Amino acid sequence: MANALDELDGPIREEGRDVNVIAKQIPVTVGAGSKVFEVLLWVLGILPGLIFLFMKINAATYLRQLEQKIQHDASQIDNYLEQRVQILKNLAKLVDKAVTLDKETYIAIAEARSGNTHLSDDERIKLGNMTENVNAKINLALENYPDLKSHKEIEDAIQQNAYLQKEITAAREVYNDTVNTWNTQIQVWPTKMIVAAKNGYTTRIPYIASKEVKEQAREVFF
């Protein structure tokens, strides 16, 4: 039998294809067969029914714990974002002492407000995009006045900003991994899928890069 996906002779798309995250939550549903399966276990005897009941209890506990893990991972992103907003505020002030930044930079900083906790997914992405916008504007000022980078305070702030940017990227990877685990586990039949359907669980949407970030990634840097 031939390979279902043949990398040698299979159809290819020479022009390439961009990939986007589909921002859609899909509810977990089970059919009548699952209900019949549960009833059948009790018909076969009390023991099979009780065993499956305990399995569902364990599955419900696992999914609740996994949901808390998602919240924890999201909170880590929030913490790093808050730190980065503060660093960018300080960096903007330092740069502005030597070069007058445009008003849009400070408007963006004001919008990237600090003190947020328990952000929604949309708010977290919006805040991340705002920090990238501020970072790009400050970098533009530094490119026009490269001597500023030699100032000790500015150099330290730039390093802290770069460090936090890496930490945010890493935290997003952890968050996406946990979301992927959730999306996979709620589809495991019979126990987890039945529990997920009963509780109205849906798939979760991983982190999505903004349109601006994607466009920047396609630019030629060298």
PDB file of N, CA and C in Angstrom, residues 76-77 79-88 132 157-172:
ATOM      1  N   GLN A  76       1.209  34.016  33.778  1.00  0.00           N
ATOM      2  CA  GLN A  76       2.633  34.240  33.569  1.00  0.00           C
ATOM      3  C   GLN A  76       2.865  35.236  32.435  1.00  0.00           C
ATOM      4  N   ILE A  77       2.091  35.096  31.356  1.00  0.00           N
ATOM      5  CA  ILE A  77       2.197  36.038  30.240  1.00  0.00           C
ATOM      6  C   ILE A  77       1.837  37.439  30.715  1.00  0.00           C
ATOM      7  N   ASN A  79       2.067  38.718  33.691  1.00  0.00           N
ATOM      8  CA  ASN A  79       3.121  39.263  34.546  1.00  0.00           C
ATOM      9  C   ASN A  79       4.264  39.835  33.716  1.00  0.00           C
ATOM     10  N   TYR A  80       4.692  39.081  32.722  1.00  0.00           N
ATOM     11  CA  TYR A  80       5.794  39.554  31.879  1.00  0.00           C
ATOM     12  C   TYR A  80       5.381  40.780  31.061  1.00  0.00           C
ATOM     13  N   LEU A  81       4.129  40.795  30.598  1.00  0.00           N
ATOM     14  CA  LEU A  81       3.636  41.947  29.853  1.00  0.00           C
ATOM     15  C   LEU A  81       3.638  43.198  30.719  1.00  0.00           C
ATOM     16  N   GLU A  82       3.195  43.041  31.978  1.00  0.00           N
ATOM     17  CA  GLU A  82       3.171  44.184  32.886  1.00  0.00           C
ATOM     18  C   GLU A  82       4.576  44.723  33.121  1.00  0.00           C
ATOM     19  N   GLN A  83       5.528  43.811  33.315  1.00  0.00           N
ATOM     20  CA  GLN A  83       6.917  44.233  33.522  1.00  0.00           C
ATOM     21  C   GLN A  83       7.451  44.957  32.286  1.00  0.00           C
ATOM     22  N   ARG A  84       7.090  44.436  31.122  1.00  0.00           N
ATOM     23  CA  ARG A  84       7.605  45.045  29.893  1.00  0.00           C
ATOM     24  C   ARG A  84       7.011  46.431  29.674  1.00  0.00           C
ATOM     25  N   VAL A  85       5.746  46.608  30.026  1.00  0.00           N
ATOM     26  CA  VAL A  85       5.134  47.931  29.909  1.00  0.00           C
ATOM     27  C   VAL A  85       5.912  48.936  30.759  1.00  0.00           C
ATOM     28  N   GLN A  86       6.266  48.542  31.974  1.00  0.00           N
ATOM     29  CA  GLN A  86       7.017  49.443  32.855  1.00  0.00           C
ATOM     30  C   GLN A  86       8.400  49.753  32.289  1.00  0.00           C
ATOM     31  N   ILE A  87       9.063  48.722  31.754  1.00  0.00           N
ATOM     32  CA  ILE A  87      10.389  48.932  31.170  1.00  0.00           C
ATOM     33  C   ILE A  87      10.307  49.880  29.982  1.00  0.00           C
ATOM     34  N   LEU A  88       9.290  49.704  29.129  1.00  0.00           N
ATOM     35  CA  LEU A  88       9.123  50.564  27.963  1.00  0.00           C
ATOM     36  C   LEU A  88       8.796  51.998  28.370  1.00  0.00           C
ATOM     37  N   GLU A 132       4.423  45.922  21.494  1.00  0.00           N
ATOM     38  CA  GLU A 132       5.233  45.799  20.287  1.00  0.00           C
ATOM     39  C   GLU A 132       5.236  47.115  19.504  1.00  0.00           C
ATOM     40  N   ALA A 157      18.097  49.352  30.011  1.00  0.00           N
ATOM     41  CA  ALA A 157      16.669  49.220  29.732  1.00  0.00           C
ATOM     42  C   ALA A 157      16.429  48.410  28.469  1.00  0.00           C
ATOM     43  N   ILE A 158      17.287  48.606  27.456  1.00  0.00           N
ATOM     44  CA  ILE A 158      17.170  47.845  26.209  1.00  0.00           C
ATOM     45  C   ILE A 158      17.381  46.359  26.481  1.00  0.00           C
ATOM     46  N   GLN A 159      18.368  46.031  27.309  1.00  0.00           N
ATOM     47  CA  GLN A 159      18.641  44.626  27.643  1.00  0.00           C
ATOM     48  C   GLN A 159      17.477  44.006  28.413  1.00  0.00           C
ATOM     49  N   GLN A 160      16.922  44.775  29.355  1.00  0.00           N
ATOM     50  CA  GLN A 160      15.780  44.271  30.118  1.00  0.00           C
ATOM     51  C   GLN A 160      14.575  44.050  29.201  1.00  0.00           C
ATOM     52  N   ASN A 161      14.369  44.965  28.272  1.00  0.00           N
ATOM     53  CA  ASN A 161      13.266  44.837  27.320  1.00  0.00           C
ATOM     54  C   ASN A 161      13.432  43.599  26.446  1.00  0.00           C
ATOM     55  N   ALA A 162      14.655  43.373  25.970  1.00  0.00           N
ATOM     56  CA  ALA A 162      14.934  42.203  25.128  1.00  0.00           C
ATOM     57  C   ALA A 162      14.724  40.916  25.919  1.00  0.00           C
ATOM     58  N   TYR A 163      15.150  40.916  27.191  1.00  0.00           N
ATOM     59  CA  TYR A 163      14.977  39.738  28.051  1.00  0.00           C
ATOM     60  C   TYR A 163      13.487  39.428  28.244  1.00  0.00           C
ATOM     61  N   LEU A 164      12.698  40.470  28.555  1.00  0.00           N
ATOM     62  CA  LEU A 164      11.270  40.263  28.781  1.00  0.00           C
ATOM     63  C   LEU A 164      10.551  39.828  27.515  1.00  0.00           C
ATOM     64  N   GLN A 165      11.016  40.320  26.373  1.00  0.00           N
ATOM     65  CA  GLN A 165      10.425  39.905  25.101  1.00  0.00           C
ATOM     66  C   GLN A 165      10.625  38.401  24.894  1.00  0.00           C
ATOM     67  N   LYS A 166      11.806  37.905  25.234  1.00  0.00           N
ATOM     68  CA  LYS A 166      12.082  36.469  25.120  1.00  0.00           C
ATOM     69  C   LYS A 166      11.233  35.667  26.108  1.00  0.00           C
ATOM     70  N   GLU A 167      11.088  36.207  27.324  1.00  0.00           N
ATOM     71  CA  GLU A 167      10.292  35.513  28.333  1.00  0.00           C
ATOM     72  C   GLU A 167       8.822  35.445  27.927  1.00  0.00           C
ATOM     73  N   ILE A 168       8.320  36.524  27.333  1.00  0.00           N
ATOM     74  CA  ILE A 168       6.928  36.530  26.866  1.00  0.00           C
ATOM     75  C   ILE A 168       6.738  35.485  25.775  1.00  0.00           C
ATOM     76  N   THR A 169       7.701  35.412  24.851  1.00  0.00           N
ATOM     77  CA  THR A 169       7.623  34.412  23.778  1.00  0.00           C
ATOM     78  C   THR A 169       7.621  33.000  24.350  1.00  0.00           C
ATOM     79  N   ALA A 170       8.499  32.754  25.329  1.00  0.00           N
ATOM     80  CA  ALA A 170       8.576  31.433  25.955  1.00  0.00           C
ATOM     81  C   ALA A 170       7.283  31.111  26.713  1.00  0.00           C
ATOM     82  N   ALA A 171       6.747  32.107  27.421  1.00  0.00           N
ATOM     83  CA  ALA A 171       5.510  31.901  28.179  1.00  0.00           C
ATOM     84  C   ALA A 171       4.335  31.607  27.252  1.00  0.00           C
ATOM     85  N   ARG A 172       4.338  32.252  26.083  1.00  0.00           N
ATOM     86  CA  ARG A 172       3.282  31.976  25.108  1.00  0.00           C
ATOM     87  C   ARG A 172       3.378  30.559  24.571  1.00  0.00           C
TER      88      ARG A 172
END
